Coordinates of C-alpha atoms in Angstrom, one line a residue:
M21 CA -38.1 -83.2 -31.9
N22 CA -41.2 -83.8 -34.0
K23 CA -40.3 -87.2 -35.3
V24 CA -38.1 -90.3 -34.4
V25 CA -37.5 -93.4 -36.5
V26 CA -36.8 -96.6 -34.7
E27 CA -35.7 -100.0 -36.0
A28 CA -36.7 -103.0 -33.9
P29 CA -35.2 -106.5 -34.4
A30 CA -36.9 -109.9 -34.8
K31 CA -36.2 -112.8 -32.5
L32 CA -35.4 -116.5 -32.9
N33 CA -35.8 -119.2 -30.3
L34 CA -32.6 -121.2 -30.1
A35 CA -34.2 -123.7 -27.7
L36 CA -37.7 -123.9 -26.3
A37 CA -39.1 -126.1 -23.6
V38 CA -42.7 -126.0 -22.2
T39 CA -42.4 -126.6 -18.5
G40 CA -46.0 -126.4 -17.2
L41 CA -49.0 -124.1 -16.6
A42 CA -49.1 -120.9 -14.6
E43 CA -52.0 -120.0 -12.3
N44 CA -53.3 -117.6 -14.9
G45 CA -53.6 -120.5 -17.4
Y46 CA -50.6 -119.5 -19.6
H47 CA -48.0 -122.1 -20.3
T48 CA -44.6 -121.7 -18.6
V49 CA -41.5 -122.0 -20.6
D50 CA -37.7 -122.2 -20.5
M51 CA -36.1 -120.9 -23.7
V52 CA -33.2 -119.2 -25.2
M53 CA -34.1 -116.1 -27.3
Q54 CA -31.9 -114.3 -29.8
A55 CA -32.4 -110.9 -31.5
V56 CA -31.6 -111.0 -35.2
G57 CA -31.0 -108.4 -37.8
L58 CA -34.4 -108.4 -39.5
W59 CA -35.8 -105.1 -38.7
E60 CA -39.2 -103.4 -38.4
R61 CA -39.0 -99.7 -39.2
I62 CA -41.3 -97.6 -37.0
E63 CA -41.9 -93.8 -37.5
V64 CA -43.3 -91.9 -34.5
V65 CA -44.5 -88.4 -35.1
R66 CA -45.6 -85.9 -32.4
S67 CA -49.3 -85.3 -32.5
A68 CA -52.2 -84.2 -30.3
G69 CA -54.2 -87.2 -31.5
Y70 CA -53.4 -90.8 -32.4
S71 CA -53.2 -92.8 -35.6
L72 CA -51.5 -96.0 -36.8
R73 CA -50.7 -97.0 -40.3
L74 CA -49.1 -100.2 -41.6
P75 CA -48.5 -99.6 -45.3
K76 CA -48.4 -102.7 -47.6
S77 CA -49.3 -105.0 -44.6
L78 CA -52.3 -107.2 -44.0
V79 CA -51.9 -106.6 -40.2
A80 CA -54.9 -104.7 -38.9
A81 CA -54.3 -101.3 -37.4
G82 CA -57.1 -101.5 -34.8
E83 CA -57.3 -101.4 -31.0
K84 CA -55.8 -104.9 -30.7
N85 CA -52.6 -104.0 -32.6
T86 CA -49.6 -104.2 -30.3
A87 CA -48.3 -100.8 -31.4
T88 CA -51.6 -99.2 -30.3
K89 CA -51.5 -101.1 -27.0
A90 CA -47.9 -99.9 -26.4
A91 CA -48.8 -96.3 -27.1
K92 CA -51.8 -96.4 -24.8
A93 CA -49.7 -98.1 -22.0
F94 CA -46.9 -95.5 -22.4
F95 CA -49.2 -92.5 -22.1
Y96 CA -51.1 -94.1 -19.2
E97 CA -47.8 -94.8 -17.3
T98 CA -46.2 -91.4 -17.9
G99 CA -49.4 -89.3 -17.6
L100 CA -48.4 -87.4 -20.7
L101 CA -51.4 -85.6 -22.3
A102 CA -50.1 -86.2 -25.8
G103 CA -50.5 -88.5 -28.8
A104 CA -48.6 -89.8 -31.8
D105 CA -49.0 -90.6 -35.5
I106 CA -47.2 -94.0 -35.9
T107 CA -46.3 -95.8 -39.1
V108 CA -45.0 -99.3 -39.0
H109 CA -43.1 -100.6 -42.0
K110 CA -43.2 -104.3 -41.5
K111 CA -40.4 -106.6 -42.5
I112 CA -40.8 -109.5 -40.0
P113 CA -43.3 -112.0 -41.2
T114 CA -46.5 -112.4 -39.3
R115 CA -47.5 -115.6 -37.4
A116 CA -43.9 -116.7 -37.8
G117 CA -42.8 -117.1 -34.2
M118 CA -40.4 -114.2 -34.7
A119 CA -42.1 -111.7 -32.3
G120 CA -43.0 -109.2 -35.1
G121 CA -45.9 -107.8 -33.0
S122 CA -43.7 -107.6 -29.9
A123 CA -41.0 -105.8 -31.9
D124 CA -43.6 -103.2 -33.0
A125 CA -44.7 -102.7 -29.4
A126 CA -41.0 -102.4 -28.2
G127 CA -40.2 -100.0 -31.0
V128 CA -43.2 -97.7 -30.2
L129 CA -42.2 -97.7 -26.5
V130 CA -38.6 -96.7 -27.3
G131 CA -39.8 -94.2 -29.9
L132 CA -42.2 -92.4 -27.6
N133 CA -39.7 -92.4 -24.8
A134 CA -37.2 -90.6 -27.0
L135 CA -39.7 -88.3 -28.7
Y136 CA -41.2 -87.0 -25.5
G137 CA -38.0 -87.1 -23.4
A138 CA -39.7 -89.3 -20.8
R139 CA -36.3 -90.8 -19.8
L140 CA -37.9 -94.1 -18.7
S141 CA -35.3 -96.7 -17.9
L142 CA -35.1 -100.0 -19.8
D143 CA -36.4 -101.7 -16.7
A144 CA -39.4 -99.4 -16.6
L145 CA -40.1 -99.9 -20.3
C146 CA -39.9 -103.7 -19.8
K147 CA -42.5 -103.5 -17.0
I148 CA -44.8 -101.6 -19.4
G149 CA -44.0 -104.1 -22.1
A150 CA -44.9 -107.1 -19.9
T151 CA -48.5 -105.8 -19.7
I152 CA -48.7 -105.9 -23.6
G153 CA -47.2 -109.3 -24.3
A154 CA -44.8 -111.9 -23.0
D155 CA -42.2 -111.3 -25.7
V156 CA -42.2 -107.5 -25.4
P157 CA -39.6 -107.3 -22.5
F158 CA -37.2 -109.4 -24.6
S159 CA -37.9 -107.4 -27.7
L160 CA -36.9 -104.3 -25.7
M161 CA -33.7 -105.9 -24.3
G162 CA -32.6 -107.8 -27.4
G163 CA -29.3 -109.7 -27.5
T164 CA -29.2 -113.2 -26.2
A165 CA -31.2 -114.2 -23.1
R166 CA -32.8 -117.1 -21.3
A167 CA -36.5 -116.6 -20.6
T168 CA -38.4 -118.5 -17.9
G169 CA -41.8 -118.4 -16.3
T170 CA -44.3 -117.1 -18.8
G171 CA -41.4 -115.7 -20.8
V172 CA -41.0 -112.4 -19.0
D173 CA -38.3 -113.5 -16.5
L174 CA -35.1 -112.8 -18.4
Q175 CA -31.4 -113.6 -17.8
L176 CA -29.0 -112.0 -20.2
L177 CA -26.4 -114.4 -21.7
N178 CA -23.1 -113.8 -23.4
P179 CA -23.4 -112.8 -27.1
L180 CA -23.4 -115.7 -29.5
A181 CA -20.1 -116.6 -31.1
S182 CA -19.7 -115.2 -34.6
C183 CA -22.5 -116.7 -36.8
W184 CA -25.3 -116.0 -39.2
F185 CA -28.8 -117.4 -39.6
A186 CA -30.8 -118.3 -42.8
I187 CA -34.5 -117.9 -42.1
A188 CA -37.5 -119.0 -44.2
M189 CA -41.2 -118.5 -43.8
P190 CA -43.3 -121.4 -45.2
R191 CA -46.1 -120.6 -47.6
G192 CA -49.6 -120.3 -46.1
S193 CA -51.1 -118.3 -43.3
G194 CA -48.6 -119.0 -40.5
V195 CA -49.3 -120.5 -37.1
S196 CA -51.5 -119.1 -34.3
T197 CA -49.7 -119.2 -30.9
P198 CA -52.8 -120.4 -29.0
E199 CA -53.4 -123.1 -31.6
A200 CA -49.8 -124.2 -31.4
Y201 CA -50.0 -124.7 -27.6
R202 CA -53.4 -126.4 -28.0
R203 CA -51.8 -129.0 -30.3
F204 CA -48.9 -129.4 -27.9
D205 CA -51.3 -130.1 -25.0
E206 CA -52.9 -132.8 -27.1
Q207 CA -49.8 -134.4 -28.6
G208 CA -46.8 -133.5 -26.4
S209 CA -43.3 -133.6 -27.7
P210 CA -40.7 -136.3 -28.4
V211 CA -37.8 -133.9 -27.4
V212 CA -37.0 -132.2 -24.2
P213 CA -34.3 -129.6 -24.7
D214 CA -31.5 -129.3 -22.2
L215 CA -31.5 -125.6 -21.5
D216 CA -28.7 -125.6 -19.0
A217 CA -26.4 -127.3 -21.6
A218 CA -27.5 -124.8 -24.3
C219 CA -26.8 -121.8 -22.1
A220 CA -23.5 -123.3 -21.0
A221 CA -22.5 -123.7 -24.7
I222 CA -23.5 -120.1 -25.4
E223 CA -21.5 -118.8 -22.4
A224 CA -18.5 -120.7 -23.6
G225 CA -18.9 -119.4 -27.2
D226 CA -19.1 -123.0 -28.5
L227 CA -21.5 -123.2 -31.5
A228 CA -20.7 -126.9 -32.0
A229 CA -21.8 -127.7 -28.5
L230 CA -24.9 -125.5 -28.8
A231 CA -26.1 -127.0 -32.1
P232 CA -27.4 -130.4 -30.7
R233 CA -29.2 -128.6 -27.9
M234 CA -31.2 -126.5 -30.3
Q235 CA -34.6 -128.1 -30.1
N236 CA -38.2 -126.8 -29.9
M237 CA -40.9 -128.8 -28.0
L238 CA -43.7 -127.0 -30.1
E239 CA -42.2 -128.2 -33.4
H240 CA -43.5 -131.8 -33.3
A241 CA -47.1 -130.6 -32.9
N242 CA -46.8 -128.2 -35.9
K243 CA -47.3 -131.0 -38.4
D244 CA -46.4 -128.9 -41.4
H245 CA -44.4 -130.8 -44.1
Q246 CA -42.8 -127.5 -45.1
T247 CA -41.0 -127.3 -41.7
D248 CA -39.2 -130.6 -42.4
A249 CA -38.5 -129.7 -46.0
L250 CA -36.9 -126.3 -45.1
R251 CA -34.9 -127.9 -42.3
R252 CA -33.6 -130.5 -44.8
L253 CA -32.7 -127.8 -47.2
F254 CA -30.7 -125.8 -44.6
D255 CA -29.0 -129.0 -43.3
S256 CA -28.0 -129.8 -46.9
H257 CA -26.4 -126.4 -47.2
G258 CA -24.2 -127.0 -44.1
A259 CA -26.3 -125.7 -41.2
L260 CA -24.9 -126.6 -37.8
A261 CA -28.5 -126.9 -36.7
S262 CA -32.0 -126.2 -38.0
M263 CA -35.3 -125.8 -36.3
M264 CA -38.7 -124.0 -36.1
T265 CA -38.7 -120.9 -34.0
G266 CA -41.3 -120.2 -31.3
S267 CA -44.8 -121.4 -32.1
G268 CA -43.9 -121.3 -35.8
A269 CA -44.1 -121.2 -38.6
A270 CA -40.7 -119.8 -39.6
V271 CA -37.7 -122.1 -39.8
F272 CA -34.0 -121.2 -39.5
G273 CA -30.6 -122.7 -39.9
L274 CA -27.5 -121.7 -37.9
F275 CA -24.4 -121.1 -40.1
T276 CA -20.8 -120.1 -39.3
T277 CA -20.5 -117.5 -42.1
R278 CA -22.6 -114.9 -43.8
A279 CA -21.9 -116.4 -47.2
E280 CA -23.2 -119.8 -46.2
A281 CA -26.4 -118.2 -44.7
E282 CA -27.0 -116.1 -47.7
H283 CA -26.5 -119.1 -50.1
A284 CA -29.0 -121.2 -48.0
A285 CA -31.6 -118.4 -47.9
K286 CA -31.3 -117.9 -51.6
A287 CA -31.9 -121.6 -52.1
A288 CA -34.9 -121.6 -49.9
K289 CA -36.7 -118.7 -51.7
P290 CA -38.3 -120.8 -54.4
Q291 CA -40.2 -122.9 -51.9
A292 CA -40.9 -120.3 -49.2
A293 CA -43.1 -117.2 -48.8
G294 CA -39.9 -115.3 -47.9
A295 CA -36.3 -116.0 -47.0
W296 CA -33.6 -113.9 -45.4
A297 CA -30.0 -114.1 -44.0
A298 CA -29.5 -112.2 -40.7
P299 CA -26.9 -112.0 -38.0
P300 CA -27.4 -112.0 -34.3
V301 CA -27.6 -108.5 -32.9
P302 CA -26.6 -107.4 -29.4
G303 CA -29.5 -105.1 -28.4
G304 CA -33.1 -104.2 -28.9
P305 CA -34.8 -101.3 -30.7
R306 CA -32.5 -98.4 -31.8
V307 CA -33.4 -94.8 -32.7
V308 CA -31.9 -94.3 -36.1
S309 CA -33.3 -90.8 -36.9
R310 CA -34.4 -87.7 -34.9
E311 CA -36.0 -84.7 -36.6

């Protein structure tokens, strides 16, 4: 093979609690994460050198890019004396709390693993991913999972009952994760999600029981009027629940049917930077083409 193409899904947080601080200074969390069908498309081409392109994206392609970090970590771990020309066609909005950068890293790891026949297990890829970012192991696993510790300790859950999401990205520059946690440290949160109850509802396939447990402790500190406005819009279109995902700024609503989610996403477009309807997906990055 000279080229593989990988699609990597976005994630949503169905519940997020901040539980404390780890010894390394990072916040510890307890959260439910869900992969959704909004896909980054990543082309990985065999090369003796290395290059990264992100056409039509404002994301920088420098050394700090997660795709570059993933490539370096992969070649270091495998000892392969090789390279790659990587092109990332971004669909997931940046600074949205949807793990776009982590999806890119996960897609590169899966792509390089396939391109060079390294045959690293998912567990081995997750260990590499954890050195890149806390969301990368989940971005590799996908599906529905409970994440604890600094976010890298994962417990797979049953797939969600049949549902769809409407997702909207507020206008503006998005939210910085460090800034979101700084605000939380200053202001706290009026809600404390019951993660045990949320997971029990998911395991039982009960969306009605899950909906009231869908809360995010970082949302109160976000202080963006667009968050409330988009939540009200989704609620008015019949969402079982609505909330901000991750550290923000994207907002989503949970719907029982595709038609409802698509209608709500269409209604959100005039007041958002972007809006989409997407289903939950059961896995992580997938190789869609080999040449």
